[in-house]
Amino acid sequence: MKYIYLVGASGSIGTQTLDVIKQNPNDFKVVGLSLGRDLKLAKEIIEEFKPEIVCFREKNDLKLSYNPIIVYGDSGLLEIASYHKYDNELFVNALVGIAGLNPTVYAIKSRKNIALANKETLVVAGDIIKSLIKEYNVMLTPIDSEHSAILECLTGEDKADVKKLIITASGGSFRDKTREQLKGVSKDQALNHPNWKMGSKITIDSATMMNKGFEVIEAHYLFDIPYEKISTILHKESIVHSMVEYNDGVIKAAIGSADMRTPIAYALRYPSHSKLNSKPLSLIGLNLSFEELSHDRFPCLSYAYQAAKKGGCYLAVLNASNEAAVWLFLNDYIEFLDIEKIIYDEISNPKYSKIEYNLENVLSLSTKLINEIKERYIK
Ligand code: MG
C-alpha cells in the first residue's frame, strides 16, 4: 500500500491521478489533498477519498461529513508536504507554475518519494532537487508522457550505452501554421490542442513549443543525460511517446494511445504497471510520421537550449518570463507572438549571470520577474 499526498488534485492531472487511484484501491490510499477554487468539486473529491489533511486556496465555510485537518494557501501546501505518518509515502505534485517548487522540496525533506507533474521543479531548480534527492535517498518518477516513455525505455539498461534520447512533440495547436500565419491568432485557437486534453498553461506552452524545451531540460535532470544527447522530433500522431537510441543502433520506443492516466499510473507504481481502463491502441492500419522539429519555426525550443547552456539562474529566468508571458496572453494583454519576444529579451539579458544559484534566489527571482513582466504590460 502506498500512501498518497496529491497537491493540485482538482486540476487536469490531479483528477486523472484520482481516477488511477480509484481503479487501484488495494495499492493506494489518499492521505493528503490540495484543492482549487471549485468548492463543489473539492467537496466531492474530499468525501470520496476522505483524506486526513486537506489544503484549500483560501478560507471557506464548506461543510464536510468528518473532520480532516484543514490548512490553507501556499503555507498549507508545505504542511501537506511535511505531514508524515506512514512508511511508504508518495507525494504527487500536480501543481502548475513556480508554486510547485517549494512543496517538492519539503516533501523530499520529509522523505516522501515524488511523482512529478510540476515542470517548474526541475526546470528552475534541477541541480538543487537532484542533490536533495540524493541526500534524502528518495525516488522521483516523472508524470509526463515523454519522460514516462523514456523511463520505460531506459529501465534495465546501462546509460553508458545510450546514444541519444528522442523526445517526440505533437506540434501543438499551431503546428500546421507558418510563422506568418501566427500573427493575430486567438486564445481559443491556441487552446485547441489536436491530441491532448490538458490545462490551459501547458496547452499554450505546447503551441509555442516551450513545453518541449522544458521537457528537454527535465530529461537532462531526470536521466542524467547531457544536452547534446537529447533531441526532439515532430510526431503528429502522439502515439510514440518518446524513444531512446542505443549505440548499437537499437531504438526503443514506448507507444500507446494518448491517455495521461497511463504515465500517471506508471509514475505511481514504477517499475510496475497498474490495471487501468485506458483506451486501447489499435495497431492495425496505424500510420506513424516523423518530421524535423524546426528551431526557426519554434524559437522557444532554441531559447530553452540557450538558457540551459547558460545555466544557473537563467533557467529560472526562462521559466518566469514564459509564465508571465503566457498569463498575459491568456488574459488578452499581448499577442501570441509576443510570448517568445518577452522570453528572448529576458534570457539575453546579461544581468542575471550575477545572481548566485540557490533555492532562495531562484524562488525570489522567479516571483519578482513574473510580477515585473506582468506589470509592464498591464499598465
Ligand atoms: Mg509532455
XYZ file of C-alpha atoms in Angstrom, residues 25-378:
354
model
C -7.903 0.745 -4.368
C -5.652 -2.025 -2.969
C -2.467 -0.218 -3.993
C -3.108 3.375 -2.934
C -4.652 5.298 -0.053
C -5.060 9.078 -0.240
C -3.790 10.828 2.903
C -3.454 14.458 1.822
C -5.068 16.592 -0.880
C -4.832 20.189 -2.027
C -7.757 21.571 -3.994
C -8.514 24.582 -6.194
C -11.204 27.211 -6.073
C -14.086 24.999 -7.278
C -15.589 24.088 -3.877
C -18.304 21.828 -5.274
C -15.671 19.661 -6.944
C -13.469 19.942 -3.837
C -16.264 18.583 -1.623
C -16.990 15.678 -3.982
C -13.304 14.702 -4.008
C -12.846 15.030 -0.247
C -15.963 12.984 0.566
C -14.932 10.252 -1.860
C -11.281 9.875 -0.756
C -11.563 11.013 2.899
C -8.011 12.398 3.274
C -6.560 13.138 6.724
C -5.287 16.569 5.712
C -6.806 18.993 3.179
C -5.442 22.267 1.789
C -7.726 24.938 0.293
C -6.594 28.033 -1.595
C -8.410 30.264 0.896
C -10.749 30.125 3.923
C -14.296 28.898 3.215
C -17.325 27.554 5.049
C -17.555 24.195 3.312
C -19.393 21.622 5.473
C -17.878 18.125 5.488
C -19.163 14.823 6.907
C -15.968 14.361 9.009
C -13.168 16.494 10.449
C -9.923 16.355 8.486
C -7.029 18.716 9.312
C -7.693 21.827 7.204
C -4.863 24.105 6.014
C -4.770 26.979 3.541
C -2.753 28.602 0.768
C 0.961 28.226 -0.004
C 1.851 27.500 3.627
C -0.835 24.812 3.666
C 0.822 23.110 0.686
C 4.042 22.964 2.690
C 2.164 21.475 5.655
C 0.841 18.711 3.416
C 4.332 18.159 2.001
C 5.751 17.870 5.552
C 2.921 15.724 7.031
C 4.440 12.363 7.819
C 2.780 9.305 9.249
C 3.410 6.233 7.115
C 6.385 4.285 5.798
C 5.612 4.219 2.122
C 4.583 7.773 1.231
C 4.343 9.224 -2.270
C 3.936 12.935 -2.930
C 2.213 13.598 -6.267
C 2.901 17.140 -7.384
C 0.301 18.234 -9.955
C 0.580 21.949 -9.255
C 1.046 24.358 -12.143
C 3.740 27.024 -12.009
C 6.580 28.011 -9.732
C 4.256 27.485 -6.729
C 5.025 23.792 -7.159
C 8.733 24.051 -6.388
C 8.789 24.526 -2.623
C 6.256 21.755 -1.903
C 8.564 19.308 -3.745
C 11.494 20.438 -1.601
C 9.523 19.983 1.645
C 8.193 16.588 0.548
C 11.711 15.332 -0.209
C 12.866 16.568 3.196
C 10.090 14.566 4.867
C 11.405 11.542 2.916
C 8.473 11.062 0.589
C 9.045 9.639 -2.861
C 7.979 12.086 -5.549
C 5.782 11.649 -8.643
C 6.298 14.880 -10.502
C 3.979 16.591 -12.972
C 5.042 20.109 -11.960
C 7.510 21.193 -14.650
C 8.984 24.128 -12.776
C 10.507 21.941 -10.073
C 13.168 20.508 -12.387
C 13.336 23.302 -14.963
C 14.071 26.003 -12.403
C 15.861 24.046 -9.697
C 17.085 20.816 -11.328
C 20.516 20.793 -9.692
C 19.110 21.637 -6.257
C 16.416 18.950 -6.450
C 18.884 16.345 -7.652
C 21.208 16.846 -4.725
C 18.263 16.798 -2.272
C 17.039 13.514 -3.740
C 20.468 12.032 -3.178
C 20.780 13.460 0.315
C 17.373 12.190 1.488
C 17.509 8.982 -0.549
C 14.075 9.277 -2.169
C 12.881 8.324 -5.649
C 11.479 10.745 -8.211
C 9.335 9.492 -11.080
C 8.040 11.707 -13.888
C 4.358 12.225 -14.774
C 4.640 13.232 -18.387
C 4.040 11.044 -21.409
C 7.507 11.747 -22.854
C 9.555 11.184 -19.721
C 7.442 8.210 -18.777
C 8.255 6.676 -22.187
C 11.973 7.366 -21.752
C 11.912 5.858 -18.262
C 10.239 2.792 -19.764
C 12.920 2.555 -22.487
C 15.830 3.063 -20.048
C 14.692 0.642 -17.362
C 17.155 -2.243 -17.141
C 19.638 -0.530 -19.456
C 23.092 0.941 -18.904
C 23.123 4.695 -19.504
C 26.637 4.426 -20.967
C 25.052 2.586 -23.920
C 22.658 5.429 -24.746
C 23.378 7.309 -27.958
C 20.526 9.753 -27.594
C 17.079 10.423 -26.191
C 14.485 11.314 -28.799
C 11.620 13.328 -27.344
C 8.542 13.422 -29.544
C 6.365 16.519 -29.969
C 2.824 16.608 -31.311
C 3.468 20.150 -32.552
C 0.688 21.799 -30.574
C -2.343 23.654 -31.833
C -0.476 25.702 -34.493
C 1.748 23.007 -35.932
C 0.408 23.466 -39.469
C 0.672 27.266 -39.477
C 3.648 29.227 -40.834
C 5.172 31.984 -38.700
C 3.372 34.497 -40.917
C 0.055 32.796 -40.111
C 0.730 33.050 -36.379
C 0.174 36.798 -36.392
C -3.069 37.609 -34.587
C -4.052 34.030 -33.695
C -6.588 33.929 -30.876
C -6.532 32.455 -27.397
C -9.285 29.987 -28.304
C -7.340 28.750 -31.318
C -4.242 28.317 -29.158
C -6.180 26.383 -26.514
C -7.479 23.884 -29.024
C -4.839 21.126 -28.862
C -5.255 18.455 -31.554
C -4.276 15.391 -29.455
C -4.205 16.020 -25.719
C -6.717 17.396 -23.245
C -4.610 19.399 -20.793
C -4.677 22.515 -18.632
C -4.527 25.912 -20.367
C -0.957 26.857 -19.373
C 0.576 23.685 -20.777
C -1.597 23.867 -23.902
C -0.160 27.314 -24.699
C 3.335 26.030 -23.867
C 2.726 23.269 -26.423
C 1.689 25.775 -29.079
C 4.881 27.830 -28.553
C 6.941 24.618 -28.142
C 8.300 25.930 -24.830
C 6.787 22.820 -23.311
C 9.190 20.706 -25.372
C 12.050 22.961 -24.312
C 11.103 22.364 -20.674
C 10.915 18.631 -21.323
C 14.457 18.632 -22.734
C 15.674 20.308 -19.534
C 13.666 17.931 -17.328
C 15.009 14.917 -19.252
C 18.554 16.153 -18.664
C 17.992 16.179 -14.901
C 15.751 13.117 -14.662
C 18.025 10.777 -16.594
C 21.477 12.361 -16.205
C 21.950 12.672 -19.942
C 23.928 15.623 -21.405
C 22.026 18.113 -23.572
C 23.997 17.115 -26.716
C 22.364 13.702 -26.454
C 18.786 14.957 -26.135
C 16.944 15.584 -29.389
C 13.354 16.351 -30.347
C 11.241 15.249 -33.289
C 7.815 16.216 -34.618
C 5.376 13.301 -34.404
C 1.842 14.492 -35.025
C 0.023 11.315 -34.030
C 1.161 11.306 -30.339
C 1.396 7.506 -30.415
C 5.166 7.163 -29.945
C 5.595 8.930 -26.615
C 9.400 9.129 -26.896
C 12.393 6.952 -27.760
C 15.904 6.015 -26.707
C 18.544 5.212 -29.309
C 21.424 2.952 -28.210
C 24.989 2.806 -29.512
C 24.374 -0.446 -31.388
C 21.563 1.085 -33.470
C 18.602 -0.214 -31.475
C 15.857 2.339 -30.955
C 13.424 1.567 -28.145
C 10.088 3.372 -28.186
C 7.166 3.365 -25.788
C 3.907 3.606 -27.690
C 0.269 3.806 -26.711
C -2.859 5.898 -27.052
C -2.777 9.500 -25.850
C -4.094 8.993 -22.313
C -2.339 10.841 -19.470
C -3.554 8.264 -16.975
C -1.047 5.769 -18.388
C 2.084 7.803 -17.446
C 0.395 8.732 -14.143
C -0.165 5.068 -13.299
C 3.459 4.226 -14.163
C 4.804 7.060 -12.008
C 2.658 5.890 -9.084
C 3.761 2.257 -9.211
C 7.109 2.319 -11.018
C 8.600 -0.097 -12.032
C 5.277 -1.984 -12.031
C 2.318 -1.417 -14.309
C -1.173 -0.940 -12.895
C -4.606 -2.036 -14.014
C -6.238 0.767 -15.975
C -9.226 1.111 -18.288
C -7.147 3.179 -20.733
C -8.163 3.476 -24.358
C -6.612 0.513 -26.195
C -4.314 1.293 -29.125
C -5.286 -0.481 -32.299
C -2.097 -1.330 -34.210
C -3.789 -2.468 -37.420
C -3.640 0.267 -40.033
C -1.619 2.549 -37.765
C 0.349 5.183 -39.650
C 3.185 6.958 -37.892
C 5.016 10.009 -39.243
C 8.121 11.855 -38.083
C 9.411 15.241 -39.208
C 12.179 17.575 -38.221
C 11.171 19.971 -35.431
C 12.490 23.291 -36.688
C 14.073 25.673 -34.194
C 13.381 28.533 -36.660
C 9.687 27.766 -36.703
C 9.636 27.207 -32.944
C 12.248 29.592 -31.472
C 11.177 28.851 -27.868
C 12.752 25.421 -28.246
C 16.057 27.033 -29.073
C 15.651 29.516 -26.174
C 15.355 26.585 -23.784
C 18.649 25.092 -25.021
C 20.257 28.566 -24.817
C 19.100 29.128 -21.240
C 20.198 25.599 -20.294
C 23.665 26.290 -21.732
C 23.948 29.487 -19.705
C 22.747 27.553 -16.650
C 22.441 28.964 -13.133
C 19.555 31.374 -12.725
C 18.879 31.551 -16.484
C 16.583 28.564 -16.221
C 14.543 30.452 -13.619
C 14.515 33.444 -15.983
C 13.376 31.232 -18.864
C 10.544 29.828 -16.784
C 9.451 33.087 -15.141
C 9.404 35.070 -18.397
C 7.384 32.288 -20.005
C 4.971 32.014 -17.066
C 4.331 35.773 -17.119
C 4.027 35.921 -20.910
C 1.569 33.031 -21.090
C -0.522 34.638 -18.333
C -0.526 37.942 -20.267
C -1.610 36.146 -23.437
C -4.367 34.195 -21.649
C -5.629 37.464 -20.166
C -5.607 39.297 -23.502
C -2.778 41.748 -22.768
C -0.429 40.542 -25.527
C -0.444 38.727 -28.874
C 0.669 35.127 -29.269
C 3.981 36.037 -30.915
C 4.807 38.471 -28.096
C 5.292 35.469 -25.794
C 8.546 34.452 -27.456
C 9.764 38.061 -27.697
C 9.338 38.561 -23.955
C 11.241 35.350 -23.223
C 14.072 36.162 -25.642
C 14.604 39.632 -24.154
C 14.958 38.223 -20.667
C 17.228 35.263 -21.389
C 19.502 37.560 -23.454
C 19.941 39.958 -20.546
C 23.448 39.510 -19.050
C 22.427 40.879 -15.643
C 21.090 37.530 -14.430
C 24.528 35.907 -14.579
C 25.477 37.853 -11.446
C 22.820 36.183 -9.281
C 24.090 33.245 -7.275
C 22.241 29.974 -7.953
C 20.499 28.702 -4.836
C 16.925 27.835 -3.857
C 16.186 31.119 -2.147
C 17.431 33.161 -5.111
C 15.658 31.176 -7.819
C 12.395 31.459 -5.882
C 12.638 35.188 -5.208
C 13.917 35.933 -8.728
C 11.025 33.926 -10.198
C 8.335 35.705 -8.187
C 9.857 39.132 -8.787
C 10.343 38.661 -12.515
C 6.833 37.241 -13.061
C 5.286 40.281 -11.330
C 7.604 42.734 -13.046
C 6.801 41.467 -16.550
C 3.047 41.340 -15.859
C 3.042 44.925 -14.574
C 4.974 46.125 -17.611
C 2.055 45.125 -19.862
C -0.942 45.651 -17.596
